[in-house]
């Protein structure tokens, strides 16, 4: 299995992914805090997660993607108080909106999206093991992590080890901490929390934000994660503190590959709910553009580089995407016999695309290969020189690219849902591994969802069963 190379924030190097038990890849991603509609900065990060998961699947990996949903923290509680409604009402609403945005963007839903409030016992158990290993202290009913007990603290962010700023999300707990850089694991109940509290051996309260990711990733993926992703703003303190909690509790490496995504900025400023300069997916629709246009725009810049949001940029992306989709449709006009130069052009484009993605997801080079293929195909079609077999080869290259980029479906035709495309890809890679039991299992799974897959010389074709 040839997995792509990605920048590992732990080493600051571009390294091949090296999962512990291939072909399985455990992917844990930091999901949304559901106190408002997600903005397009968040969505860019979620699209980068999806691109990584789809690229790994196209390489034969059996990806288990787990994304947490933060449904209890200062921000969600503040919002519920501000609106005068129960916490659950706020979080249910924004979680539903979030899922609708993911579906509109053809994001393959993660296998599990655990809510923090459903895993409190895991979090309590984690605090207990940290207590047992001498990493904690209590003050005023809250439990803190004592950073001085963990010599490797700071290895991810590489910030100076003393005088670190206190975690931005632990606002009203400064007084009791012994050191500014210590962080809260469990927050004692305060009247502001209302009825949101859980009983724990160390007192009634609620978990700190960092604790949820350490506890839930361990619950679903074990003590060591193959890949952990999040936005670059999470490197410190969130991911640094996750490492402290997880490694403090197990003594084992928490993450093999840490991958961080760049910001969407509005002019030079980070787009963020707290700055009030946010745009949602509705801003894209207001421009008369499709969610897939935003998808193309967001994926056309390498995941770790910042992008500046602009209407011109979105419109240019929509145009580039439309050109690719139009060519894909036009390929059906080819009637020539035999094979011509188109077949080798398609094969070359496909391998350039794969090589570019292997190189730390170099999407510019990958998309350039597709656009060059498009130009060549249009040229051959214009001269009436495109053989049917060449067109099929080009179509197979576009279908492969669509499995990864997820925005080259021809409109008007029922687009294959993202989860179905993912299964088709998974089955294809199982077949390549000659794992026919797995490929059969996936075929049955597809049939149960109402889809039939047929293997053709140009690759698998999927259609609605019974049509
Ligand atoms: P939050 O809902 O704030 O917990 O953030 C959810 C995810 O979106 C995290 O991985 C953040 O790092 C990421 N994120 C937040 N703001 C931006 C932005 N402006 N651009 C890209 N990613 C962001
Ligand atoms: Zn997290």
Coordinates of N, CA and C in Angstrom, one line a residue, residues 141-299:
X141 N -12.5 22.3 43.9 CA -13.4 21.4 43.3 C -13.1 21.1 41.9
X142 N -12.2 21.8 41.3 CA -11.8 21.5 39.9 C -10.5 20.6 39.9
X143 N -10.2 19.9 38.8 CA -9.0 19.1 38.7 C -8.2 19.7 37.6
X144 N -6.9 19.8 37.9 CA -6.0 20.4 36.9 C -4.9 19.4 36.5
X145 N -4.3 19.6 35.3 CA -3.2 18.8 34.9 C -1.9 19.6 35.3
X146 N -1.0 19.0 36.0 CA 0.2 19.7 36.4 C 1.3 19.4 35.3
X147 N 1.5 20.5 34.5 CA 2.4 20.3 33.4 C 3.9 19.9 33.8
X148 N 4.3 20.4 34.9 CA 5.6 20.2 35.4 C 5.9 18.7 35.6
X149 N 4.8 17.9 35.6 CA 5.0 16.4 35.8 C 5.3 15.7 34.5
X150 N 5.2 16.4 33.4 CA 5.4 15.7 32.1 C 6.6 16.4 31.3
X151 N 7.8 15.8 31.4 CA 9.0 16.5 30.8 C 8.9 16.8 29.3
X152 N 8.2 16.0 28.6 CA 8.1 16.3 27.1 C 7.1 17.3 26.7
X153 N 6.4 18.0 27.7 CA 5.4 18.9 27.3 C 5.9 20.0 26.4
X154 N 5.1 20.3 25.3 CA 5.5 21.3 24.4 C 6.2 20.8 23.1
X155 N 6.3 19.5 23.0 CA 7.0 19.0 21.8 C 6.3 19.2 20.5
X156 N 5.0 19.4 20.5 CA 4.3 19.6 19.2 C 4.4 21.1 18.8
X157 N 4.1 22.0 19.7 CA 4.1 23.4 19.4 C 5.5 24.0 19.5
X158 N 6.4 23.4 20.2 CA 7.8 23.9 20.3 C 7.8 25.3 20.9
X159 N 6.9 25.6 21.7 CA 6.9 27.0 22.3 C 7.8 26.9 23.5
X160 N 8.3 28.0 24.0 CA 9.2 28.0 25.2 C 8.4 27.3 26.3
X161 N 9.1 26.5 27.1 CA 8.3 25.7 28.1 C 7.8 26.5 29.3
X162 N 8.4 27.6 29.5 CA 7.9 28.4 30.7 C 7.1 29.6 30.2
X163 N 6.2 30.1 31.0 CA 5.5 31.3 30.6 C 4.5 31.2 29.5
X164 N 4.1 29.9 29.3 CA 3.1 29.7 28.2 C 1.8 30.4 28.6
X165 N 1.1 31.0 27.6 CA -0.2 31.6 28.0 C -1.2 30.5 28.3
X166 N -2.1 30.8 29.2 CA -3.1 29.9 29.6 C -4.0 29.6 28.5
X167 N -4.5 28.4 28.3 CA -5.4 28.0 27.2 C -6.6 29.0 27.1
X168 N -6.8 29.4 25.9 CA -7.8 30.4 25.6 C -9.2 30.0 26.1
X169 N -9.5 28.7 26.1 CA -10.8 28.3 26.4 C -11.1 28.1 27.9
X170 N -10.0 28.3 28.7 CA -10.2 28.1 30.1 C -10.2 29.4 30.8
X171 N -11.3 30.1 30.7 CA -11.3 31.5 31.1 C -11.4 31.7 32.6
X172 N -12.5 31.1 33.2 CA -12.7 31.5 34.6 C -12.2 30.5 35.5
X173 N -11.0 30.0 35.2 CA -10.4 29.0 36.2 C -9.0 29.5 36.5
X174 N -8.6 30.7 36.2 CA -7.2 31.1 36.4 C -6.8 31.1 37.8
X175 N -7.7 31.5 38.7 CA -7.3 31.8 40.1 C -6.7 30.6 40.8
X176 N -7.3 29.5 40.6 CA -6.9 28.3 41.4 C -5.7 27.6 40.9
X177 N -5.3 27.9 39.6 CA -4.2 27.2 39.1 C -2.9 27.5 39.7
X178 N -2.0 26.5 39.9 CA -0.7 26.8 40.5 C 0.2 27.5 39.5
X179 N 0.1 27.1 38.2 CA 0.9 27.7 37.2 C 0.1 28.1 36.0
X180 N 0.4 29.2 35.4 CA -0.5 29.7 34.2 C -0.6 28.6 33.2
X181 N 0.4 27.8 32.9 CA 0.3 26.8 31.8 C -0.4 25.6 32.2
X182 N -0.7 25.3 33.4 CA -1.5 24.2 33.8 C -2.9 24.4 33.2
X183 N -3.6 23.3 32.9 CA -4.9 23.4 32.3 C -5.9 22.5 33.0
X184 N -7.2 22.9 32.9 CA -8.2 22.2 33.6 C -8.7 20.9 32.9
X185 N -8.8 19.9 33.7 CA -9.3 18.6 33.2 C -10.8 18.5 33.5
X186 N -11.2 18.9 34.7 CA -12.6 18.8 35.2 C -12.9 20.1 35.9
X187 N -14.0 20.7 35.5 CA -14.4 22.0 36.0 C -15.5 21.9 37.0
X188 N -15.3 22.4 38.2 CA -16.3 22.3 39.3 C -17.6 23.0 38.8
X189 N -18.7 22.5 39.2 CA -20.0 23.1 38.8 C -20.1 24.5 39.4
X190 N -20.6 25.4 38.6 CA -20.9 26.8 39.1 C -22.4 27.1 38.7
X191 N -23.0 28.0 39.4 CA -24.4 28.3 39.2 C -24.7 28.6 37.7
X192 N -23.8 29.2 37.0 CA -23.9 29.5 35.6 C -24.2 28.2 34.7
X193 N -23.7 27.1 35.2 CA -23.8 25.8 34.4 C -25.3 25.3 34.5
X194 N -26.1 25.8 35.4 CA -27.5 25.3 35.5 C -27.5 23.8 35.8
X195 N -28.3 23.1 35.0 CA -28.4 21.7 35.3 C -27.4 20.8 34.5
X196 N -26.4 21.5 33.9 CA -25.4 20.8 33.1 C -24.3 20.4 34.0
X197 N -24.3 19.2 34.5 CA -23.2 18.7 35.4 C -23.3 17.2 35.6
X198 N -22.2 16.6 35.8 CA -22.1 15.2 36.1 C -21.4 14.9 37.4
X199 N -21.8 13.8 38.0 CA -21.1 13.4 39.3 C -19.9 12.6 38.9
X200 N -18.8 13.0 39.6 CA -17.5 12.2 39.5 C -16.9 12.1 40.8
X201 N -16.0 11.1 41.0 CA -15.4 10.9 42.3 C -14.7 12.1 42.8
X202 N -14.3 13.0 41.9 CA -13.6 14.2 42.3 C -14.5 15.4 42.4
X203 N -15.8 15.2 42.3 CA -16.8 16.3 42.5 C -17.7 16.5 41.3
X204 N -18.8 17.2 41.5 CA -19.8 17.4 40.5 C -19.2 18.5 39.5
X205 N -19.4 18.3 38.2 CA -18.9 19.3 37.3 C -19.0 18.9 35.9
X206 N -18.1 19.4 35.1 CA -18.1 19.0 33.6 C -16.7 19.0 33.1
X207 N -16.5 18.2 32.0 CA -15.1 18.0 31.5 C -14.6 19.3 30.9
X208 N -13.2 19.4 30.9 CA -12.5 20.4 30.1 C -12.6 20.0 28.7
X209 N -12.4 21.0 27.8 CA -12.5 20.8 26.4 C -11.5 19.8 25.8
X210 N -10.2 19.9 26.3 CA -9.2 19.1 25.8 C -9.4 17.6 26.1
X211 N -10.0 17.4 27.3 CA -10.2 16.0 27.8 C -11.1 15.2 26.8
X212 N -12.1 15.8 26.2 CA -13.0 15.0 25.4 C -12.3 14.3 24.3
X213 N -11.3 15.0 23.6 CA -10.7 14.4 22.5 C -9.8 13.2 22.9
X214 N -9.1 13.4 24.0 CA -8.2 12.3 24.5 C -9.1 11.1 24.8
X215 N -10.2 11.3 25.4 CA -11.0 10.2 25.9 C -11.7 9.5 24.7
X216 N -12.3 10.3 23.8 CA -13.1 9.7 22.7 C -12.2 9.1 21.7
X217 N -11.0 9.7 21.4 CA -10.2 9.0 20.4 C -9.7 7.7 20.9
X218 N -9.4 7.6 22.2 CA -9.0 6.3 22.8 C -10.1 5.3 22.8
X219 N -11.3 5.8 23.1 CA -12.4 4.8 23.1 C -12.6 4.2 21.7
X220 N -12.5 5.0 20.6 CA -12.8 4.4 19.3 C -11.6 3.9 18.5
X221 N -10.4 4.5 18.8 CA -9.3 4.2 18.0 C -8.1 3.6 18.7
X222 N -8.2 3.6 20.0 CA -7.0 3.0 20.8 C -6.1 4.1 21.3
X223 N -5.0 3.6 21.9 CA -4.1 4.5 22.6 C -3.2 5.3 21.7
X224 N -2.9 4.8 20.5 CA -2.1 5.5 19.6 C -2.9 5.7 18.3
X225 N -3.0 7.0 17.8 CA -3.7 7.3 16.6 C -2.7 7.3 15.4
X226 N -3.2 6.8 14.3 CA -2.3 6.9 13.1 C -2.2 8.3 12.6
X227 N -3.4 8.9 12.5 CA -3.4 10.3 12.0 C -4.4 11.1 12.8
X228 N -4.0 12.3 13.2 CA -4.8 13.2 14.0 C -4.8 14.6 13.2
X229 N -6.0 15.1 12.9 CA -6.0 16.4 12.2 C -6.8 17.4 12.9
X230 N -6.5 18.7 12.6 CA -7.3 19.8 13.1 C -6.7 21.1 12.4
X231 N -7.4 22.2 12.7 CA -6.9 23.5 12.2 C -5.6 23.9 12.9
X232 N -4.9 24.7 12.3 CA -3.6 25.1 12.9 C -3.7 25.8 14.2
X233 N -4.9 26.4 14.4 CA -5.1 27.1 15.7 C -5.2 26.1 16.9
X234 N -5.3 24.8 16.5 CA -5.5 23.8 17.6 C -4.1 23.3 18.1
X235 N -3.0 23.6 17.4 CA -1.7 23.1 17.8 C -1.4 23.4 19.2
X236 N -1.7 24.6 19.6 CA -1.5 25.0 21.0 C -2.7 25.9 21.4
X237 N -3.4 25.6 22.5 CA -3.0 24.6 23.5 C -3.7 23.2 23.3
X238 N -4.7 23.2 22.4 CA -5.6 22.0 22.4 C -4.8 20.7 22.2
X239 N -4.0 20.6 21.1 CA -3.4 19.3 20.8 C -2.2 19.1 21.7
X240 N -1.5 20.1 22.1 CA -0.5 19.9 23.1 C -1.0 19.3 24.4
X241 N -2.2 19.8 24.8 CA -2.8 19.3 26.0 C -3.4 17.9 25.8
X242 N -3.9 17.6 24.6 CA -4.4 16.2 24.4 C -3.2 15.3 24.5
X243 N -2.0 15.7 24.0 CA -0.8 14.8 24.1 C -0.5 14.6 25.6
X244 N -0.5 15.7 26.3 CA -0.2 15.5 27.8 C -1.1 14.6 28.5
X245 N -2.4 14.7 28.2 CA -3.4 13.8 28.9 C -3.2 12.4 28.4
X246 N -3.1 12.2 27.1 CA -3.1 10.8 26.6 C -1.8 10.1 27.0
X247 N -0.6 10.8 26.7 CA 0.6 10.2 27.0 C 0.9 10.1 28.5
X248 N 0.3 11.1 29.3 CA 0.4 11.0 30.7 C -0.3 9.8 31.3
X249 N -1.4 9.4 30.6 CA -2.2 8.3 31.1 C -1.7 6.9 30.7
X250 N -1.1 6.9 29.4 CA -0.8 5.6 28.9 C 0.7 5.3 28.8
X251 N 1.5 6.4 28.8 CA 3.0 6.2 28.6 C 3.3 5.9 27.2
X252 N 2.3 5.9 26.3 CA 2.6 5.5 24.9 C 2.5 6.7 24.0
X253 N 3.1 6.7 22.8 CA 2.9 7.8 21.9 C 1.4 8.0 21.6
X254 N 0.9 9.2 21.6 CA -0.5 9.4 21.3 C -0.8 9.4 19.8
X255 N 0.1 10.1 19.1 CA -0.2 10.3 17.6 C 1.0 10.0 16.8
X256 N 0.9 9.3 15.7 CA 2.0 9.1 14.8 C 2.2 10.2 13.8
X257 N 1.1 10.7 13.3 CA 1.1 11.8 12.3 C 0.1 12.9 12.6
X258 N 0.6 14.0 13.0 CA -0.3 15.2 13.3 C -0.3 16.1 12.0
X259 N -1.5 16.3 11.5 CA -1.7 17.1 10.3 C -2.6 18.3 10.6
X260 N -2.1 19.5 10.2 CA -2.8 20.7 10.5 C -3.2 21.5 9.3
X261 N -4.4 22.0 9.3 CA -4.9 22.8 8.1 C -4.8 24.3 8.3
X262 N -4.6 25.0 7.2 CA -4.4 26.5 7.3 C -5.8 27.1 7.4
X263 N -5.7 28.4 7.6 CA -6.9 29.2 7.8 C -7.6 29.7 6.5
X264 N -8.9 29.9 6.6 CA -9.5 30.8 5.6 C -9.5 32.2 6.3
X265 N -8.9 33.1 5.6 CA -8.9 34.5 6.1 C -9.8 35.4 5.3
X266 N -10.2 36.4 5.9 CA -11.0 37.5 5.3 C -10.1 38.7 5.3
X267 N -9.6 39.1 4.1 CA -8.5 40.0 4.1 C -7.3 39.3 4.9
X268 N -6.7 40.1 5.8 CA -5.6 39.4 6.5 C -6.0 38.7 7.8
X269 N -7.3 38.7 8.1 CA -7.8 38.3 9.4 C -8.4 36.9 9.4
X270 N -8.1 36.1 10.3 CA -8.7 34.8 10.5 C -10.2 34.9 10.5
X271 N -11.0 34.1 9.8 CA -12.4 34.1 9.9 C -12.8 33.4 11.2
X272 N -13.5 34.0 12.1 CA -13.9 33.3 13.3 C -15.1 33.9 13.9
X273 N -15.9 32.9 14.5 CA -17.1 33.3 15.1 C -16.9 34.4 16.2
X274 N -15.8 34.3 16.9 CA -15.7 35.3 17.9 C -15.3 36.7 17.4
X275 N -14.7 36.8 16.2 CA -14.4 38.1 15.6 C -15.6 38.6 14.8
X276 N -16.6 37.8 14.6 CA -17.9 38.2 13.9 C -17.7 38.5 12.4
X277 N -16.6 38.0 11.8 CA -16.4 38.2 10.4 C -16.7 36.9 9.6
X278 N -17.7 36.2 9.9 CA -17.9 34.9 9.3 C -18.8 34.9 8.1
X279 N -18.6 34.0 7.2 CA -19.5 33.7 6.1 C -19.8 32.2 6.2
X280 N -21.1 31.8 5.9 CA -21.5 30.4 5.9 C -21.7 30.0 4.5
X281 N -22.0 28.7 4.3 CA -22.3 28.2 3.0 C -23.4 28.9 2.2
X282 N -24.2 29.6 3.0 CA -25.3 30.4 2.4 C -24.7 31.5 1.5
X283 N -23.5 32.1 1.9 CA -22.9 33.1 1.1 C -22.6 32.6 -0.3
X284 N -22.3 31.3 -0.4 CA -21.9 30.7 -1.7 C -23.2 30.6 -2.5
X285 N -24.3 30.2 -1.8 CA -25.5 30.0 -2.6 C -26.1 31.4 -3.0
X286 N -25.9 32.4 -2.2 CA -26.4 33.7 -2.5 C -25.7 34.2 -3.8
X287 N -24.5 33.8 -4.0 CA -23.8 34.2 -5.3 C -24.3 33.4 -6.5
X288 N -25.2 32.5 -6.2 CA -25.7 31.7 -7.3 C -24.8 30.5 -7.6
X289 N -23.9 30.2 -6.7 CA -23.0 29.1 -6.9 C -23.4 27.9 -6.1
X290 N -22.9 26.7 -6.6 CA -23.3 25.4 -5.9 C -22.3 25.1 -4.8
X291 N -22.7 24.3 -3.8 CA -21.8 23.9 -2.8 C -20.5 23.3 -3.4
X292 N -20.7 22.5 -4.5 CA -19.5 21.9 -5.1 C -18.5 22.9 -5.6
X293 N -19.0 24.1 -6.0 CA -18.0 25.2 -6.4 C -17.2 25.6 -5.2
X294 N -17.8 25.7 -4.1 CA -17.1 26.0 -2.8 C -16.1 24.9 -2.6
X295 N -16.5 23.7 -2.7 CA -15.7 22.5 -2.5 C -14.4 22.6 -3.4
X296 N -14.6 22.9 -4.7 CA -13.5 23.0 -5.6 C -12.6 24.1 -5.1
X297 N -13.2 25.3 -4.8 CA -12.4 26.4 -4.3 C -11.5 26.0 -3.1
X298 N -12.2 25.4 -2.1 CA -11.5 25.1 -0.9 C -10.4 24.1 -1.1
X299 N -10.6 23.1 -2.0 CA -9.7 22.1 -2.2 C -8.6 22.4 -3.2

